[in-house]
Coordinates of C-alpha atoms in Angstrom, one line a residue:
M1 CA 6.5 53.2 -5.2
K2 CA 9.3 50.7 -4.9
N3 CA 12.0 50.3 -7.5
N4 CA 13.0 46.9 -6.5
P5 CA 9.5 45.6 -4.9
K6 CA 10.9 42.6 -2.7
V7 CA 9.7 39.4 -0.8
A8 CA 11.1 37.3 2.3
F9 CA 10.7 33.3 2.7
F10 CA 12.1 31.7 5.4
H11 CA 12.3 28.2 5.1
Y12 CA 13.4 26.8 9.0
P13 CA 11.7 23.8 9.7
Y14 CA 12.4 22.1 12.9
T15 CA 14.8 19.9 11.8
P16 CA 17.2 21.5 9.3
N17 CA 18.8 19.0 6.9
G18 CA 15.9 16.6 7.3
A19 CA 13.4 18.8 5.5
R20 CA 15.4 20.8 3.0
L21 CA 13.6 23.1 0.4
E22 CA 14.4 21.0 -2.3
T23 CA 12.5 18.3 -0.4
M24 CA 9.5 20.4 0.0
P25 CA 7.7 20.7 -3.4
F26 CA 5.0 23.5 -2.1
A27 CA 7.8 25.4 -0.6
L28 CA 9.8 25.3 -3.6
N29 CA 7.2 25.8 -5.7
S30 CA 6.3 29.0 -3.7
V31 CA 9.9 30.6 -4.2
I32 CA 9.7 30.0 -7.6
A33 CA 6.1 31.3 -8.2
L34 CA 7.0 34.3 -6.4
A35 CA 10.2 35.0 -8.4
T36 CA 8.4 34.1 -11.9
C37 CA 5.7 36.7 -11.2
G38 CA 8.7 39.2 -11.0
W39 CA 9.8 39.8 -7.2
A40 CA 12.9 40.1 -6.0
V41 CA 12.9 37.0 -3.3
D42 CA 15.4 37.0 -0.2
L43 CA 15.2 33.6 1.1
F44 CA 16.7 32.3 4.3
V45 CA 17.0 28.4 4.5
W46 CA 18.4 26.9 8.1
E47 CA 20.1 23.9 6.3
Q48 CA 23.6 23.0 5.3
P49 CA 24.6 24.3 1.9
T50 CA 24.9 20.8 0.1
C51 CA 22.0 21.4 -2.9
D52 CA 23.0 23.4 -5.8
Y53 CA 20.0 25.8 -6.0
S54 CA 20.7 27.6 -9.0
K55 CA 19.7 24.8 -11.0
L56 CA 16.5 24.7 -9.4
L57 CA 15.5 28.5 -8.5
P58 CA 15.6 31.9 -11.0
D59 CA 18.0 34.6 -10.8
N60 CA 16.2 36.6 -8.8
V61 CA 16.2 34.5 -5.7
T62 CA 19.1 35.5 -3.5
I63 CA 19.7 32.6 -0.9
H64 CA 21.0 33.7 3.1
Y65 CA 22.3 30.7 4.5
S66 CA 22.2 30.8 8.5
I67 CA 25.4 32.0 10.2
V68 CA 24.3 30.3 13.3
S69 CA 25.2 26.0 13.3
V70 CA 22.6 24.0 12.0
Y71 CA 23.3 21.4 14.5
P72 CA 24.9 23.3 17.5
N73 CA 27.0 21.2 19.5
N74 CA 29.8 22.8 21.3
L75 CA 29.9 24.2 24.7
V76 CA 28.8 27.8 23.9
D77 CA 26.3 26.4 21.4
R78 CA 24.7 24.4 24.4
I79 CA 24.9 27.1 26.8
I80 CA 23.1 29.4 24.5
D81 CA 20.4 27.2 24.0
R82 CA 19.9 26.3 27.9
I83 CA 19.4 30.1 28.2
N84 CA 17.3 30.6 25.5
L85 CA 19.2 33.2 23.8
R86 CA 19.0 31.1 20.0
P87 CA 16.2 33.4 18.9
E88 CA 17.6 36.5 20.0
I89 CA 20.9 35.6 18.0
L90 CA 18.8 34.7 15.2
R91 CA 16.9 37.7 15.1
L92 CA 20.0 40.0 15.2
Q93 CA 21.1 38.7 12.0
L94 CA 17.9 40.5 10.7
K95 CA 19.0 43.6 11.5
Y96 CA 19.5 45.1 7.8
Y97 CA 16.8 43.1 6.5
H98 CA 13.5 45.0 5.8
D99 CA 11.6 46.8 3.8
Y100 CA 9.4 43.6 2.1
A101 CA 5.9 43.8 0.7
C102 CA 5.3 40.4 2.3
V103 CA 7.0 38.0 4.1
F104 CA 6.5 34.1 4.6
G105 CA 7.7 31.7 7.1
L106 CA 7.8 28.1 7.4
G107 CA 8.5 25.9 10.5
Q108 CA 8.5 27.1 14.2
I109 CA 11.9 29.1 13.8
G110 CA 10.6 30.4 10.4
A111 CA 7.4 31.4 11.9
Y112 CA 9.3 33.4 14.2
L113 CA 11.5 35.0 12.1
A114 CA 8.8 35.7 9.3
A115 CA 6.8 37.5 12.0
I116 CA 9.3 39.7 13.5
T117 CA 10.5 40.7 10.0
A118 CA 7.0 41.5 8.8
T119 CA 6.6 44.0 12.0
A120 CA 10.0 45.7 11.0
S121 CA 8.7 46.1 7.4
K122 CA 4.9 46.7 8.3
C123 CA 3.6 44.0 5.6
P124 CA 1.7 40.9 5.4
F125 CA 3.1 37.8 7.3
V126 CA 2.2 34.2 5.9
Y127 CA 2.7 31.8 8.1
V128 CA 3.3 28.4 5.8
N129 CA 2.5 25.2 7.9
D130 CA 4.2 21.9 7.3
E131 CA 4.4 20.3 10.7
F132 CA 2.2 20.2 13.6
P133 CA 3.5 21.7 16.9
S134 CA 2.3 18.2 18.8
C135 CA 5.1 16.6 16.5
W136 CA 7.8 18.2 18.6
T137 CA 8.8 18.7 22.3
E138 CA 7.6 22.1 24.1
S139 CA 10.4 24.2 23.5
I140 CA 10.8 28.2 23.3
W141 CA 10.1 27.8 19.6
A142 CA 7.0 26.3 20.0
K143 CA 5.9 29.2 22.4
L144 CA 7.1 31.5 20.3
E145 CA 5.5 30.0 17.2
R146 CA 2.2 29.9 19.1
Q147 CA 2.2 33.4 20.2
L148 CA 3.5 35.0 17.0
V149 CA 1.2 33.1 14.6
K150 CA -1.3 35.2 16.2
T151 CA 0.0 37.9 14.1
A152 CA -0.3 35.8 10.9
T153 CA -2.2 37.6 7.9
I154 CA -2.8 34.3 6.8
V155 CA -2.3 30.7 7.3
V156 CA -1.2 28.1 4.4
V157 CA -1.5 24.7 4.7
P158 CA -0.7 21.5 2.4
D159 CA -4.1 20.0 3.0
I160 CA -7.2 21.8 3.9
Q161 CA -8.3 19.3 6.2
R162 CA -5.2 20.0 8.3
F163 CA -6.1 23.8 8.9
A164 CA -9.0 23.3 11.9
P165 CA -6.7 20.8 14.4
L166 CA -3.8 23.2 13.5
C167 CA -5.9 25.8 15.1
L168 CA -6.5 24.1 17.9
E169 CA -2.8 23.1 18.6
L170 CA -1.8 26.8 18.1
E171 CA -4.7 28.4 20.0
I172 CA -6.2 30.3 17.5
S173 CA -9.9 31.0 16.9
S174 CA -10.1 32.2 13.1
K175 CA -7.6 33.3 10.5
P176 CA -7.8 33.2 6.8
Y177 CA -6.4 30.3 5.3
A178 CA -5.2 28.6 2.1
C179 CA -3.9 25.4 0.7
L180 CA -0.9 24.8 -1.4
P181 CA -0.7 21.0 -2.1
N182 CA 2.6 19.7 -1.4
I183 CA 3.2 18.5 -5.1
P184 CA 6.1 19.0 -7.7
I185 CA 5.6 21.0 -10.6
V186 CA 6.0 18.5 -13.4
K187 CA 8.8 19.0 -15.9
P188 CA 10.3 17.0 -18.8
I189 CA 12.8 15.0 -17.3
S190 CA 16.1 15.7 -18.9
E191 CA 17.9 12.7 -19.3
K192 CA 16.4 9.0 -19.9
I193 CA 17.6 6.6 -17.2
N194 CA 17.6 2.9 -17.6
W195 CA 17.5 2.1 -13.9
H196 CA 17.4 -1.6 -14.3
Q197 CA 20.8 -1.1 -15.7
R198 CA 22.0 1.6 -13.1
L199 CA 20.7 -0.7 -9.9
N200 CA 21.5 -3.9 -11.6
I201 CA 18.1 -5.2 -11.6
P202 CA 17.3 -8.2 -13.8
Q203 CA 15.8 -6.6 -17.4
D204 CA 12.7 -9.3 -16.6
C205 CA 11.4 -7.6 -13.4
T206 CA 9.3 -5.0 -12.7
P207 CA 10.4 -2.5 -9.8
F208 CA 8.2 -1.0 -7.0
L209 CA 9.5 1.7 -5.1
H210 CA 9.9 3.1 -1.2
A211 CA 11.5 6.7 -1.3
G212 CA 12.3 9.3 1.5
S213 CA 12.8 8.3 5.3
V214 CA 13.8 4.6 5.7
K215 CA 12.5 4.2 9.2
D216 CA 9.8 2.5 11.1
W217 CA 7.2 4.9 10.8
A218 CA 7.5 4.6 7.2
Q219 CA 6.4 0.9 7.8
V220 CA 9.6 -0.4 6.1
P221 CA 9.2 -3.7 8.2
E222 CA 6.2 -4.0 7.1
I223 CA 7.0 -3.6 3.5
L224 CA 9.8 -6.1 3.5
S225 CA 7.8 -8.8 5.3
S226 CA 5.1 -8.9 2.8
L227 CA 7.7 -9.2 -0.3
P228 CA 8.1 -12.8 -0.3
Y229 CA 4.0 -12.7 -1.1
W230 CA 4.4 -10.3 -4.0
E231 CA 4.1 -11.1 -7.9
E232 CA 7.2 -13.2 -9.2
K233 CA 9.4 -10.8 -11.3
T234 CA 8.7 -8.0 -8.9
V235 CA 11.7 -6.1 -6.9
L236 CA 11.6 -3.8 -4.4
I237 CA 13.6 -0.2 -4.6
I238 CA 14.3 1.1 -1.4
H239 CA 15.7 4.8 -1.5
S240 CA 16.6 7.0 1.7
R241 CA 17.2 10.6 0.9
S242 CA 20.2 10.3 3.4
S243 CA 23.0 7.8 4.2
D244 CA 23.0 8.4 8.0
G245 CA 22.5 5.5 9.9
T246 CA 20.9 3.4 7.0
S247 CA 23.5 1.0 6.8
Q248 CA 22.6 0.3 10.4
Y249 CA 19.2 0.4 9.8
R250 CA 19.7 -2.3 7.0
Q251 CA 21.4 -4.2 9.3
Q252 CA 18.3 -4.5 11.9
L253 CA 16.1 -5.4 9.2
S254 CA 18.6 -8.2 7.8
H255 CA 16.3 -11.0 9.0
L256 CA 13.6 -9.2 6.6
E257 CA 15.6 -9.4 3.5
V258 CA 14.7 -11.5 0.4
P259 CA 17.9 -12.5 -1.8
G260 CA 17.8 -10.6 -5.1
R261 CA 14.7 -9.1 -4.6
V262 CA 15.4 -5.9 -2.4
I263 CA 17.4 -2.9 -3.9
W264 CA 19.0 -0.5 -1.3
S265 CA 20.2 2.9 -2.4
S266 CA 21.2 5.7 -0.8
E267 CA 23.2 7.8 -3.6
S268 CA 22.4 11.4 -3.0
I269 CA 20.6 12.6 -6.3
A270 CA 19.1 15.5 -7.9
E271 CA 15.3 16.2 -8.0
D272 CA 15.2 15.4 -11.8
T273 CA 16.8 12.1 -11.0
L274 CA 14.3 11.3 -8.4
N275 CA 11.5 12.1 -10.1
S276 CA 13.2 10.1 -13.1
L277 CA 13.3 7.1 -10.7
V278 CA 9.5 7.6 -9.3
S279 CA 8.2 7.8 -13.1
Y280 CA 10.2 4.4 -13.6
C281 CA 8.5 2.5 -11.2
A282 CA 5.0 0.4 -11.5
G283 CA 3.8 1.8 -8.2
N284 CA 5.3 3.8 -5.1
F285 CA 4.8 3.2 -1.3
A286 CA 3.2 5.9 1.0
L287 CA 2.7 3.9 4.3
Y288 CA 2.6 5.6 7.6
R289 CA 2.3 4.4 11.2
N290 CA -0.2 6.8 12.7
S291 CA 1.7 8.8 15.0
G292 CA -0.5 11.6 15.8
P293 CA -2.1 14.5 14.1
N294 CA 0.6 15.0 11.6
V295 CA -0.2 11.3 9.8
E296 CA -3.9 11.5 10.5
Y297 CA -4.2 14.5 8.6
M298 CA -2.0 13.7 6.0
G299 CA -3.6 14.3 2.5
F300 CA -2.1 16.1 0.1
A301 CA 1.1 16.6 2.5
S302 CA 2.4 13.6 1.8
G303 CA 5.5 14.7 -0.8
K304 CA 6.4 11.0 -1.5
M305 CA 2.2 10.2 -2.8
M306 CA 2.0 13.6 -4.3
R307 CA 5.6 13.0 -6.7
S308 CA 4.4 9.7 -7.5
L309 CA 0.8 10.9 -8.5
A310 CA 2.2 14.2 -10.4
Y311 CA 4.5 11.7 -12.7
G312 CA 1.1 9.2 -13.2
V313 CA 2.3 6.2 -11.1
P314 CA -0.1 4.9 -8.6
V315 CA 0.7 4.4 -4.6
I316 CA -0.3 1.7 -2.0
A317 CA -0.8 3.9 1.0
S318 CA -2.4 4.1 4.3
N319 CA -5.8 3.2 4.8
L320 CA -6.3 7.0 6.6
S321 CA -9.5 9.1 6.7
S322 CA -7.6 11.9 4.8
L323 CA -6.4 9.2 1.8
K324 CA -9.7 8.4 1.5
F325 CA -9.4 10.0 -2.0
V326 CA -6.8 7.8 -3.1
R327 CA -9.8 4.9 -3.0
D328 CA -12.6 7.2 -4.4
T329 CA -10.6 8.1 -7.3
Q330 CA -8.7 4.6 -8.0
I331 CA -5.6 6.3 -8.2
G332 CA -3.9 3.7 -6.0
V333 CA -4.9 0.9 -3.5
L334 CA -5.3 1.8 0.3
V335 CA -4.0 -1.0 2.8
D336 CA -4.8 -1.7 6.4
H337 CA -2.4 -4.5 7.1
P338 CA 0.9 -5.7 5.2
V339 CA -1.2 -9.0 4.3
E340 CA -3.0 -6.6 1.9
I341 CA -0.2 -5.5 0.0
P342 CA 0.7 -8.3 -2.1
T343 CA -2.8 -8.3 -3.5
A344 CA -2.4 -4.4 -4.1
I345 CA 0.9 -5.2 -6.0
R346 CA -0.8 -7.6 -8.1
E347 CA -3.6 -4.6 -8.5
L348 CA -1.5 -2.2 -9.7
L349 CA 0.9 -4.3 -12.1
H350 CA -1.8 -5.7 -14.1
N351 CA -3.6 -2.6 -14.5
R352 CA -0.6 -0.2 -14.8
E353 CA -1.9 2.1 -18.0
S354 CA -5.1 3.1 -16.6
Y355 CA -4.0 4.1 -13.0
S356 CA -1.5 5.8 -14.6
Q357 CA -4.2 8.2 -16.5
R358 CA -6.5 8.4 -13.8
C359 CA -3.5 9.8 -11.6
L360 CA -2.5 12.4 -13.8
D361 CA -6.0 13.3 -14.9
F362 CA -6.7 13.7 -10.9
C363 CA -3.5 16.0 -10.7
H364 CA -4.7 18.4 -13.0
N365 CA -8.1 18.8 -12.0
Y366 CA -7.7 18.3 -7.9
A367 CA -4.3 18.8 -7.1
S368 CA -2.8 21.6 -9.3
F369 CA -0.3 23.8 -7.3
E370 CA -1.0 26.3 -10.3
K371 CA -4.6 26.9 -9.5
A372 CA -4.1 26.5 -5.9
W373 CA -1.2 29.4 -6.2
M374 CA -3.8 31.8 -7.7
D375 CA -6.7 30.8 -5.0
F376 CA -3.8 31.7 -2.4
C377 CA -3.1 34.9 -4.2
G378 CA -6.8 35.9 -4.5
Q379 CA -7.1 34.8 -0.7
L380 CA -4.3 37.3 0.3
K381 CA -5.5 40.1 -1.8
D382 CA -8.9 39.8 -0.3
T383 CA -7.3 40.3 3.1
S384 CA -4.6 42.6 2.9
S385 CA -4.9 44.6 -1.0
L386 CA -1.5 43.3 -1.5
D387 CA -1.5 41.5 -5.3
L388 CA 1.3 38.9 -5.1
T389 CA 0.5 38.0 -9.0
N390 CA 1.4 41.8 -10.3
P391 CA 4.5 43.2 -8.1
Q392 CA 4.9 46.1 -10.3
I393 CA 1.6 47.9 -9.6
Q394 CA 1.9 47.8 -5.9
R395 CA 1.8 50.7 -3.6
F396 CA 3.8 50.3 -0.3
N397 CA 3.6 52.7 2.5

């Protein structure tokens, strides 16, 4: 029996600071769930240490930041990447990390590190997928991902619709799998914020929100172009999760500005503050340009949509087949064209309470992370005999 049963979680997405752990609920929730069950968790993150995770994670989670540059830009780094030495350098960091009961890996780099660590520990390897490989250019990481995912004990996806097309891209025929929705676990908002006052919004105006990436693929131009036709006394808040490039992008879209009705925000805010902003608005946007399978099979993987629903706020989302449940359960409005956005605004504005209750009911009945976590633990136990819910009763080789 091990005195201190441990698990490892590698959060190494392809774009480090663009997909930080704090912004990916299904990964963050998994780490918290493991720690809450009693595991000592070694958390390896591929990002710059800008977030105070001490406020988000239990004390039995130990964070390890990579000693390798997140954004390599010097000559030595470029040479290392040119001759594909980076996988070996990262592997050497793990020389003294082993003796785990289970290892999780998210992202192409995370899959590589988790697979070799699980092999060293002779334990199950849980592959957590957040992006289809086709989202990125072919690289050494893509080749390693396809190779090493074949050794995974189980594959975890944020929406069940994503598993079959993912298998095709990864060239795997069959594999046990589970779904963990990318939805935050709702916690009481600690601070009551008057966002009208904080963002200088006229008191008689109702805010709608676009939060997350401020890019063309998130249909920011389409949203702005529809704004003159919205109901009177409504405003649009555009909150970027990063200030990088936001000013330049705003300048490019200045021809779409509607004076007094657009509030731009790029302030770095904690998760609790973000939840406050999301819950404050009458509706939130989850619009995407269909750039491939990662969007086509979006479903419960949309963090901005699932966060909104979790806090009882309906969404205006893209009319994708994987988002059909939004219309079927009446938790928002799906649109095909920007011309439909003003009607969607009007619908949510005048039926706010009924939409809110349906959102909360939907999350409880169909998108509960807690329920999904127990289902995943059951799947893993059936596959590997490891019971993640009871670390103290496990026996290891």
